Amino acid sequence: GQNIDQPTEMTATEGAIVQINCTYQTSGFNGLFWYQQHAGEAPTFLSYNVLDGLEEKGRFSSFLSRSKGYSYLLLKELQMKDSASYLCAVTETGANNLFFGTGTRLTVIP
Amino acid sequence: GAVVSQHPSRVICKSGTSVKIECRSLDFQATTMFWYRQFPKQSLMLMATSNEGSKATYEQGVEKDKFLINHASLTLSTLTVTSAHPEDSSFYICSAHDRGGYGEQYFGPGTRLTVT
């Protein structure tokens, strides 16, 4: 089975930096995805990590430590439009399906 | 980028009726599609994996006779909610697996089902 944990809610200030953590326990870990989901909309792909280390993509970066079963999504220069849910999801070797965490609802305040 | 469409976007039906939701990959072929359900303020729960030309694989606790899945072509999968009840009201989202790239899934815009 899979066990994927994220904080339920976070609040951060516009222009600041926020880190959203994700811990996971799964058999046959293959890779980890981060998705952004605005209310009432479908998730959109943000990043993918399969090797240890940091992947940077503009204002968003994602980090993975396979040995610790840990990832984080880092959002810099927060904007009001970044208010959304951020979903951590893992894939297992030999399977295509995603296993989602509970999601973190981020609220950006002025 | 890859585009996945879903139809309808919203549907209201009466209890006891059936509703069909379509999921299409518009610019790529998807041998595998996934159906998720999402309740308010909760994360996505995988319902089933739909494989082109074969039977769907259902997650534990999902009734295969109630949620009928058909993946008749490489670009279309359908989910039929049979004998719908108010507790089936939810946001249903499909995704299509892209064999290229990272193997990421591209999500459709979702279907809001309300059963009265």
PDB file of N, CA and C in Angstrom, chain A residues 26-89:
ATOM      1  N   THR A  26       6.020   3.785   0.254  1.00  0.00           N
ATOM      2  CA  THR A  26       5.438   2.980  -0.806  1.00  0.00           C
ATOM      3  C   THR A  26       6.417   1.894  -1.220  1.00  0.00           C
ATOM      4  N   SER A  27       5.887   0.811  -1.719  1.00  0.00           N
ATOM      5  CA  SER A  27       6.750  -0.265  -2.208  1.00  0.00           C
ATOM      6  C   SER A  27       7.087   0.007  -3.670  1.00  0.00           C
ATOM      7  N   GLY A  28       8.338  -0.218  -4.035  1.00  0.00           N
ATOM      8  CA  GLY A  28       8.712  -0.062  -5.429  1.00  0.00           C
ATOM      9  C   GLY A  28       8.574   1.354  -5.958  1.00  0.00           C
ATOM     10  N   PHE A  29       9.046   2.339  -5.185  1.00  0.00           N
ATOM     11  CA  PHE A  29       8.945   3.741  -5.597  1.00  0.00           C
ATOM     12  C   PHE A  29       9.623   3.958  -6.941  1.00  0.00           C
ATOM     13  N   ASN A  30       8.918   4.699  -7.821  1.00  0.00           N
ATOM     14  CA  ASN A  30       9.463   4.997  -9.139  1.00  0.00           C
ATOM     15  C   ASN A  30       9.733   6.483  -9.310  1.00  0.00           C
ATOM     16  N   GLY A  31       8.775   7.313  -8.993  1.00  0.00           N
ATOM     17  CA  GLY A  31       8.944   8.746  -9.175  1.00  0.00           C
ATOM     18  C   GLY A  31       7.876   9.521  -8.426  1.00  0.00           C
ATOM     19  N   LEU A  32       8.082  10.838  -8.343  1.00  0.00           N
ATOM     20  CA  LEU A  32       7.153  11.689  -7.589  1.00  0.00           C
ATOM     21  C   LEU A  32       6.772  12.907  -8.422  1.00  0.00           C
ATOM     22  N   PHE A  33       5.489  13.190  -8.435  1.00  0.00           N
ATOM     23  CA  PHE A  33       4.949  14.319  -9.186  1.00  0.00           C
ATOM     24  C   PHE A  33       4.367  15.350  -8.223  1.00  0.00           C
ATOM     25  N   TRP A  34       4.414  16.594  -8.645  1.00  0.00           N
ATOM     26  CA  TRP A  34       3.669  17.667  -7.975  1.00  0.00           C
ATOM     27  C   TRP A  34       2.692  18.256  -8.994  1.00  0.00           C
ATOM     28  N   TYR A  35       1.447  18.414  -8.537  1.00  0.00           N
ATOM     29  CA  TYR A  35       0.411  19.016  -9.355  1.00  0.00           C
ATOM     30  C   TYR A  35      -0.186  20.196  -8.599  1.00  0.00           C
ATOM     31  N   GLN A  36      -0.671  21.171  -9.362  1.00  0.00           N
ATOM     32  CA  GLN A  36      -1.413  22.301  -8.802  1.00  0.00           C
ATOM     33  C   GLN A  36      -2.871  22.153  -9.209  1.00  0.00           C
ATOM     34  N   GLN A  37      -3.766  22.404  -8.279  1.00  0.00           N
ATOM     35  CA  GLN A  37      -5.186  22.313  -8.601  1.00  0.00           C
ATOM     36  C   GLN A  37      -5.925  23.508  -8.012  1.00  0.00           C
ATOM     37  N   HIS A  38      -6.520  24.328  -8.882  1.00  0.00           N
ATOM     38  CA  HIS A  38      -7.399  25.390  -8.422  1.00  0.00           C
ATOM     39  C   HIS A  38      -8.787  24.799  -8.202  1.00  0.00           C
ATOM     40  N   ALA A  39      -9.530  25.419  -7.325  1.00  0.00           N
ATOM     41  CA  ALA A  39     -10.838  24.905  -6.932  1.00  0.00           C
ATOM     42  C   ALA A  39     -11.732  24.694  -8.155  1.00  0.00           C
ATOM     43  N   GLY A  40     -12.307  23.506  -8.250  1.00  0.00           N
ATOM     44  CA  GLY A  40     -13.229  23.219  -9.345  1.00  0.00           C
ATOM     45  C   GLY A  40     -12.577  22.938 -10.673  1.00  0.00           C
ATOM     46  N   GLU A  41     -11.252  22.860 -10.685  1.00  0.00           N
ATOM     47  CA  GLU A  41     -10.544  22.605 -11.932  1.00  0.00           C
ATOM     48  C   GLU A  41      -9.718  21.327 -11.821  1.00  0.00           C
ATOM     49  N   ALA A  42      -9.237  20.863 -12.947  1.00  0.00           N
ATOM     50  CA  ALA A  42      -8.392  19.671 -12.954  1.00  0.00           C
ATOM     51  C   ALA A  42      -6.966  20.020 -12.522  1.00  0.00           C
ATOM     52  N   PRO A  43      -6.235  19.053 -12.011  1.00  0.00           N
ATOM     53  CA  PRO A  43      -4.842  19.292 -11.647  1.00  0.00           C
ATOM     54  C   PRO A  43      -3.987  19.578 -12.877  1.00  0.00           C
ATOM     55  N   THR A  44      -2.993  20.430 -12.705  1.00  0.00           N
ATOM     56  CA  THR A  44      -2.028  20.687 -13.779  1.00  0.00           C
ATOM     57  C   THR A  44      -0.638  20.301 -13.297  1.00  0.00           C
ATOM     58  N   PHE A  45       0.131  19.729 -14.200  1.00  0.00           N
ATOM     59  CA  PHE A  45       1.459  19.205 -13.893  1.00  0.00           C
ATOM     60  C   PHE A  45       2.426  20.336 -13.560  1.00  0.00           C
ATOM     61  N   LEU A  46       3.164  20.166 -12.470  1.00  0.00           N
ATOM     62  CA  LEU A  46       4.182  21.143 -12.091  1.00  0.00           C
ATOM     63  C   LEU A  46       5.590  20.580 -12.260  1.00  0.00           C
ATOM     64  N   SER A  47       5.828  19.390 -11.682  1.00  0.00           N
ATOM     65  CA  SER A  47       7.198  18.880 -11.701  1.00  0.00           C
ATOM     66  C   SER A  47       7.214  17.374 -11.508  1.00  0.00           C
ATOM     67  N   TYR A  48       8.367  16.813 -11.846  1.00  0.00           N
ATOM     68  CA  TYR A  48       8.580  15.371 -11.697  1.00  0.00           C
ATOM     69  C   TYR A  48       9.993  15.142 -11.188  1.00  0.00           C
ATOM     70  N   ASN A  49      10.123  14.336 -10.137  1.00  0.00           N
ATOM     71  CA  ASN A  49      11.432  13.968  -9.605  1.00  0.00           C
ATOM     72  C   ASN A  49      11.552  12.455  -9.561  1.00  0.00           C
ATOM     73  N   VAL A  50      12.664  11.945 -10.073  1.00  0.00           N
ATOM     74  CA  VAL A  50      12.915  10.512  -9.963  1.00  0.00           C
ATOM     75  C   VAL A  50      14.259  10.264  -9.267  1.00  0.00           C
ATOM     76  N   LEU A  51      15.205  11.213  -9.423  1.00  0.00           N
ATOM     77  CA  LEU A  51      16.499  11.109  -8.761  1.00  0.00           C
ATOM     78  C   LEU A  51      16.574  12.101  -7.605  1.00  0.00           C
ATOM     79  N   ASP A  52      17.448  11.812  -6.657  1.00  0.00           N
ATOM     80  CA  ASP A  52      17.640  12.737  -5.545  1.00  0.00           C
ATOM     81  C   ASP A  52      18.111  14.098  -6.057  1.00  0.00           C
ATOM     82  N   GLY A  53      17.647  15.130  -5.410  1.00  0.00           N
ATOM     83  CA  GLY A  53      18.129  16.460  -5.742  1.00  0.00           C
ATOM     84  C   GLY A  53      17.012  17.426  -6.034  1.00  0.00           C
ATOM     85  N   LEU A  54      17.424  18.592  -6.480  1.00  0.00           N
ATOM     86  CA  LEU A  54      16.517  19.708  -6.688  1.00  0.00           C
ATOM     87  C   LEU A  54      16.293  19.929  -8.180  1.00  0.00           C
ATOM     88  N   GLU A  55      15.021  20.063  -8.566  1.00  0.00           N
ATOM     89  CA  GLU A  55      14.657  20.409  -9.940  1.00  0.00           C
ATOM     90  C   GLU A  55      14.042  21.800  -9.906  1.00  0.00           C
ATOM     91  N   GLU A  56      14.639  22.725 -10.640  1.00  0.00           N
ATOM     92  CA  GLU A  56      14.148  24.093 -10.627  1.00  0.00           C
ATOM     93  C   GLU A  56      13.466  24.425 -11.940  1.00  0.00           C
ATOM     94  N   LYS A  57      12.314  25.079 -11.807  1.00  0.00           N
ATOM     95  CA  LYS A  57      11.546  25.467 -12.984  1.00  0.00           C
ATOM     96  C   LYS A  57      10.883  26.804 -12.687  1.00  0.00           C
ATOM     97  N   GLY A  58      11.588  27.870 -13.031  1.00  0.00           N
ATOM     98  CA  GLY A  58      11.051  29.198 -12.780  1.00  0.00           C
ATOM     99  C   GLY A  58      10.902  29.464 -11.294  1.00  0.00           C
ATOM    100  N   ARG A  59       9.698  29.904 -10.895  1.00  0.00           N
ATOM    101  CA  ARG A  59       9.467  30.201  -9.478  1.00  0.00           C
ATOM    102  C   ARG A  59       9.273  28.954  -8.639  1.00  0.00           C
ATOM    103  N   PHE A  60       9.073  27.817  -9.321  1.00  0.00           N
ATOM    104  CA  PHE A  60       8.808  26.572  -8.597  1.00  0.00           C
ATOM    105  C   PHE A  60      10.027  25.654  -8.640  1.00  0.00           C
ATOM    106  N   SER A  61      10.319  25.028  -7.502  1.00  0.00           N
ATOM    107  CA  SER A  61      11.384  24.022  -7.443  1.00  0.00           C
ATOM    108  C   SER A  61      10.846  22.826  -6.673  1.00  0.00           C
ATOM    109  N   SER A  62      11.338  21.654  -7.006  1.00  0.00           N
ATOM    110  CA  SER A  62      10.928  20.460  -6.261  1.00  0.00           C
ATOM    111  C   SER A  62      12.168  19.659  -5.916  1.00  0.00           C
ATOM    112  N   PHE A  63      12.144  19.123  -4.701  1.00  0.00           N
ATOM    113  CA  PHE A  63      13.284  18.380  -4.157  1.00  0.00           C
ATOM    114  C   PHE A  63      12.838  16.975  -3.796  1.00  0.00           C
ATOM    115  N   LEU A  64      13.752  16.024  -3.973  1.00  0.00           N
ATOM    116  CA  LEU A  64      13.453  14.632  -3.616  1.00  0.00           C
ATOM    117  C   LEU A  64      14.619  14.006  -2.884  1.00  0.00           C
ATOM    118  N   SER A  65      14.317  13.261  -1.822  1.00  0.00           N
ATOM    119  CA  SER A  65      15.283  12.390  -1.162  1.00  0.00           C
ATOM    120  C   SER A  65      14.655  11.014  -1.097  1.00  0.00           C
ATOM    121  N   ARG A  66      15.127  10.122  -1.911  1.00  0.00           N
ATOM    122  CA  ARG A  66      14.553   8.775  -1.972  1.00  0.00           C
ATOM    123  C   ARG A  66      14.825   8.007  -0.686  1.00  0.00           C
ATOM    124  N   SER A  67      16.003   8.197  -0.112  1.00  0.00           N
ATOM    125  CA  SER A  67      16.355   7.440   1.098  1.00  0.00           C
ATOM    126  C   SER A  67      15.490   7.859   2.278  1.00  0.00           C
ATOM    127  N   LYS A  68      15.035   9.100   2.279  1.00  0.00           N
ATOM    128  CA  LYS A  68      14.214   9.590   3.387  1.00  0.00           C
ATOM    129  C   LYS A  68      12.726   9.546   3.060  1.00  0.00           C
ATOM    130  N   GLY A  69      12.373   9.190   1.835  1.00  0.00           N
ATOM    131  CA  GLY A  69      10.964   9.184   1.468  1.00  0.00           C
ATOM    132  C   GLY A  69      10.355  10.575   1.628  1.00  0.00           C
ATOM    133  N   TYR A  70      11.027  11.565   1.102  1.00  0.00           N
ATOM    134  CA  TYR A  70      10.681  12.957   1.390  1.00  0.00           C
ATOM    135  C   TYR A  70      10.841  13.812   0.141  1.00  0.00           C
ATOM    136  N   SER A  71       9.892  14.709  -0.033  1.00  0.00           N
ATOM    137  CA  SER A  71       9.961  15.677  -1.123  1.00  0.00           C
ATOM    138  C   SER A  71       9.415  17.001  -0.627  1.00  0.00           C
ATOM    139  N   TYR A  72       9.820  18.070  -1.265  1.00  0.00           N
ATOM    140  CA  TYR A  72       9.153  19.350  -1.017  1.00  0.00           C
ATOM    141  C   TYR A  72       9.022  20.126  -2.316  1.00  0.00           C
ATOM    142  N   LEU A  73       8.004  20.963  -2.319  1.00  0.00           N
ATOM    143  CA  LEU A  73       7.776  21.905  -3.410  1.00  0.00           C
ATOM    144  C   LEU A  73       8.038  23.297  -2.865  1.00  0.00           C
ATOM    145  N   LEU A  74       8.894  24.038  -3.522  1.00  0.00           N
ATOM    146  CA  LEU A  74       9.263  25.381  -3.078  1.00  0.00           C
ATOM    147  C   LEU A  74       8.693  26.403  -4.051  1.00  0.00           C
ATOM    148  N   LEU A  75       7.926  27.327  -3.533  1.00  0.00           N
ATOM    149  CA  LEU A  75       7.353  28.376  -4.365  1.00  0.00           C
ATOM    150  C   LEU A  75       7.967  29.710  -3.944  1.00  0.00           C
ATOM    151  N   LYS A  76       8.588  30.397  -4.893  1.00  0.00           N
ATOM    152  CA  LYS A  76       9.220  31.685  -4.613  1.00  0.00           C
ATOM    153  C   LYS A  76       8.364  32.827  -5.148  1.00  0.00           C
ATOM    154  N   GLU A  77       8.605  34.013  -4.610  1.00  0.00           N
ATOM    155  CA  GLU A  77       7.923  35.226  -5.090  1.00  0.00           C
ATOM    156  C   GLU A  77       6.428  34.975  -5.257  1.00  0.00           C
ATOM    157  N   LEU A  78       5.820  34.542  -4.163  1.00  0.00           N
ATOM    158  CA  LEU A  78       4.427  34.136  -4.205  1.00  0.00           C
ATOM    159  C   LEU A  78       3.519  35.219  -4.792  1.00  0.00           C
ATOM    160  N   GLN A  79       2.568  34.751  -5.594  1.00  0.00           N
ATOM    161  CA  GLN A  79       1.562  35.625  -6.170  1.00  0.00           C
ATOM    162  C   GLN A  79       0.190  35.159  -5.705  1.00  0.00           C
ATOM    163  N   MET A  80      -0.767  36.069  -5.750  1.00  0.00           N
ATOM    164  CA  MET A  80      -2.108  35.724  -5.286  1.00  0.00           C
ATOM    165  C   MET A  80      -2.667  34.534  -6.064  1.00  0.00           C
ATOM    166  N   LYS A  81      -2.317  34.443  -7.342  1.00  0.00           N
ATOM    167  CA  LYS A  81      -2.839  33.354  -8.170  1.00  0.00           C
ATOM    168  C   LYS A  81      -2.270  31.988  -7.782  1.00  0.00           C
ATOM    169  N   ASP A  82      -1.258  31.988  -6.911  1.00  0.00           N
ATOM    170  CA  ASP A  82      -0.698  30.709  -6.446  1.00  0.00           C
ATOM    171  C   ASP A  82      -1.580  30.054  -5.389  1.00  0.00           C
ATOM    172  N   SER A  83      -2.603  30.774  -4.942  1.00  0.00           N
ATOM    173  CA  SER A  83      -3.543  30.160  -3.994  1.00  0.00           C
ATOM    174  C   SER A  83      -4.239  29.006  -4.698  1.00  0.00           C
ATOM    175  N   ALA A  84      -4.020  27.800  -4.189  1.00  0.00           N
ATOM    176  CA  ALA A  84      -4.516  26.589  -4.834  1.00  0.00           C
ATOM    177  C   ALA A  84      -4.176  25.413  -3.938  1.00  0.00           C
ATOM    178  N   SER A  85      -4.607  24.241  -4.340  1.00  0.00           N
ATOM    179  CA  SER A  85      -4.170  23.015  -3.667  1.00  0.00           C
ATOM    180  C   SER A  85      -2.986  22.449  -4.418  1.00  0.00           C
ATOM    181  N   TYR A  86      -2.026  21.922  -3.659  1.00  0.00           N
ATOM    182  CA  TYR A  86      -0.835  21.338  -4.258  1.00  0.00           C
ATOM    183  C   TYR A  86      -0.796  19.866  -3.874  1.00  0.00           C
ATOM    184  N   LEU A  87      -0.785  19.033  -4.889  1.00  0.00           N
ATOM    185  CA  LEU A  87      -0.907  17.596  -4.702  1.00  0.00           C
ATOM    186  C   LEU A  87       0.416  16.904  -4.982  1.00  0.00           C
ATOM    187  N   CYS A  88       0.826  16.107  -4.042  1.00  0.00           N
ATOM    188  CA  CYS A  88       2.000  15.266  -4.189  1.00  0.00           C
ATOM    189  C   CYS A  88       1.504  13.884  -4.615  1.00  0.00           C
ATOM    190  N   ALA A  89       2.138  13.278  -5.608  1.00  0.00           N
ATOM    191  CA  ALA A  89       1.695  11.966  -6.086  1.00  0.00           C
ATOM    192  C   ALA A  89       2.906  11.122  -6.446  1.00  0.00           C
TER     193      ALA A  89
END
